[in-house]
Amino acid sequence: MEMMDWIRLKRVDIFNLQNVEYGTITISPRDNNEPVDFKADVLGIYGQNGSGKTTFVHAMGLLKKILNGHSLRDEALPYITEGKEEAGMMAAFQLSVSGTMYYTEYKVMLTKEKMDGNAEDGEKGPGVYVSQEELKVSAFDGTKWEKKHRLIAQDQGKEIVFSPQKLAKEIIGEKNDRLINLLVAKRLARRQYTSFFFSTDAFPLLAGNGGTVLGRIFKALQAYGRGYLYVIDTRGWGPINMNAGLPLYFRVENKKNKRLAAGVVFFRLDKPTVLPKELYEPLKKVIAKMNPVLGELIPHLQLELKDMGEQVMKNGKEGMALEAISIRSNSKVPLRYESEGIKKIVAILNMFIAAYADPSITLVVDELDAGIFEYLLGELLAIFESSGKGQLIFTSHNLRPLETLQKKAIVFTTVNPQNRYIRLKNIKPNNNLRSVYYGDIQLGGTPESLYEKTNNMAIEYALKRITRPVDKTEGPAWHIDRD
């Protein structure tokens, strides 16, 4: 991480995303003034179906795209709350760059495009563009935090390239060509549905060589989005559930030259997968790093990439045909014959290990519990919490972690879209959080309701209505009432 010592996600606020009109989650409850001890932050998000758990995961996915300068044109439109024209989020970080500690808040607003004939890409239908961005910062002088102030802001609805004017003069100076380049970059960001701050055209001009406070923080946030924030949503589990393929999420860092390889490789399960030749060695390192931990999680299980020979890829480049093999007691079988839970553990294990070891990594996983034995899930999370260094945020329906994690590590969703996330208060050390949660669902007692009650009699009646036989003489024929 160039220049940056470490970075930690502190808090996320969400506005008008899907079913969350407003919600805020503190990731790291420790105060900014406390010494940075690099203890793990584990956060489980629990709640009723459709109450905002996955919305948080989607918000983190959008944040990663924004920090990477990727287009939000088609990605963000389904996420804006129905009936709302704009949505947004604020992500707060604590970070250290070259020995100086900062607290920073990055706020971004997304706006639906109006199809009035002036849309940037009207022939493709409406999109979502980054309409506003703002960065606030406070520095730590060794004894206290300075007053938080707005460092930079941009608004696509205003003609000025960004504010405040004092900063604009420092960056642009008397160089008219730099002003023109920034104005063009702002226009391009609007046309391409990307962040202006982190666009390929504006970022080098704003961040420079990282010698200013703005440059240091911009470079740190970009590095976080590219190599330290990982979001795995339910789309990643689809191929596993269908036994069609295995997405292997990986991260390999060469300490010597600080080069980083990270991403996801999709292994087909029905036949060998042809991958670029240059990926083979990094993937071997990933497997070698995973195997000692994998063998402890699933006794005696090891993973191997079987080289099936060189093969020319569709693009004409040299590739290698590889097949994922599982090994138990010297018996080798294709990975496709293992259970869904094992394949899921294999898919995310390298990223889990990376987050365990690196205080700057944030790993976000939707439905972490699906297919994983609940006792193993609870033990894994407890180990990460007690001796890990990074940040692990997950959603789950399995309540076993409520019994193994500290109370501050659990956030619950509510039925109130304007206050979606809360932590339960007044939990005594000897309380079983799982039992308390069930009690609050059934009896209330929290400031916000945690569960929208279902009417069992109405559900039963509805089931009986639509499954009534058409005619007793016709056997098991069924119809749906249309009246």
Short mmCIF file of C-alpha atoms in Angstrom, two decimals, residues 42-44 46 352 368-369 373-387 392 394 396 398-410 412 427 429-435:
data_model
loop_
_atom_site.label_atom_id
_atom_site.label_comp_id
_atom_site.label_asym_id
_atom_site.label_seq_id
_atom_site.Cartn_x
_atom_site.Cartn_y
_atom_site.Cartn_z
CA VAL A 42 -16.41 -8.60 13.26
CA LEU A 43 -19.92 -7.47 12.43
CA GLY A 44 -22.92 -9.71 11.84
CA TYR A 46 -29.30 -10.10 11.38
CA PHE A 352 -10.81 -14.91 4.92
CA LEU A 368 -22.06 -16.39 4.98
CA ASP A 369 -23.93 -19.19 6.74
CA PHE A 373 -22.30 -26.27 9.37
CA GLU A 374 -23.49 -23.90 12.09
CA TYR A 375 -21.04 -25.04 14.76
CA LEU A 376 -18.10 -24.53 12.39
CA LEU A 377 -19.47 -21.11 11.44
CA GLY A 378 -19.63 -20.02 15.08
CA GLU A 379 -16.11 -21.26 15.79
CA LEU A 380 -14.65 -19.58 12.70
CA LEU A 381 -16.15 -16.21 13.62
CA ALA A 382 -15.07 -16.51 17.26
CA ILE A 383 -11.48 -17.25 16.19
CA PHE A 384 -11.46 -14.30 13.80
CA GLU A 385 -12.82 -12.01 16.51
CA SER A 386 -10.36 -13.12 19.19
CA SER A 387 -7.10 -13.14 17.23
CA LEU A 392 -15.23 -9.10 8.56
CA PHE A 394 -21.41 -10.67 7.11
CA SER A 396 -26.63 -14.50 8.14
CA ASN A 398 -28.08 -18.79 11.33
CA LEU A 399 -28.23 -17.55 14.93
CA ARG A 400 -25.26 -19.56 16.26
CA PRO A 401 -22.91 -16.50 16.04
CA LEU A 402 -25.20 -14.68 18.49
CA GLU A 403 -23.93 -17.13 21.09
CA THR A 404 -20.23 -16.96 20.18
CA LEU A 405 -19.55 -13.29 19.32
CA GLN A 406 -19.42 -10.26 21.59
CA LYS A 407 -22.71 -8.37 21.80
CA LYS A 408 -21.24 -5.29 20.11
CA ALA A 409 -20.46 -7.45 17.05
CA ILE A 410 -24.15 -7.94 16.20
CA PHE A 412 -30.18 -6.09 13.96
CA ILE A 427 -27.39 -6.74 27.42
CA PRO A 429 -22.65 -10.43 30.26
CA ASN A 430 -24.59 -13.55 31.24
CA ASN A 431 -27.44 -12.90 28.76
CA ASN A 432 -27.81 -15.23 25.78
CA LEU A 433 -28.21 -12.79 22.88
CA ARG A 434 -30.05 -15.38 20.84
CA SER A 435 -32.70 -15.79 23.55
#
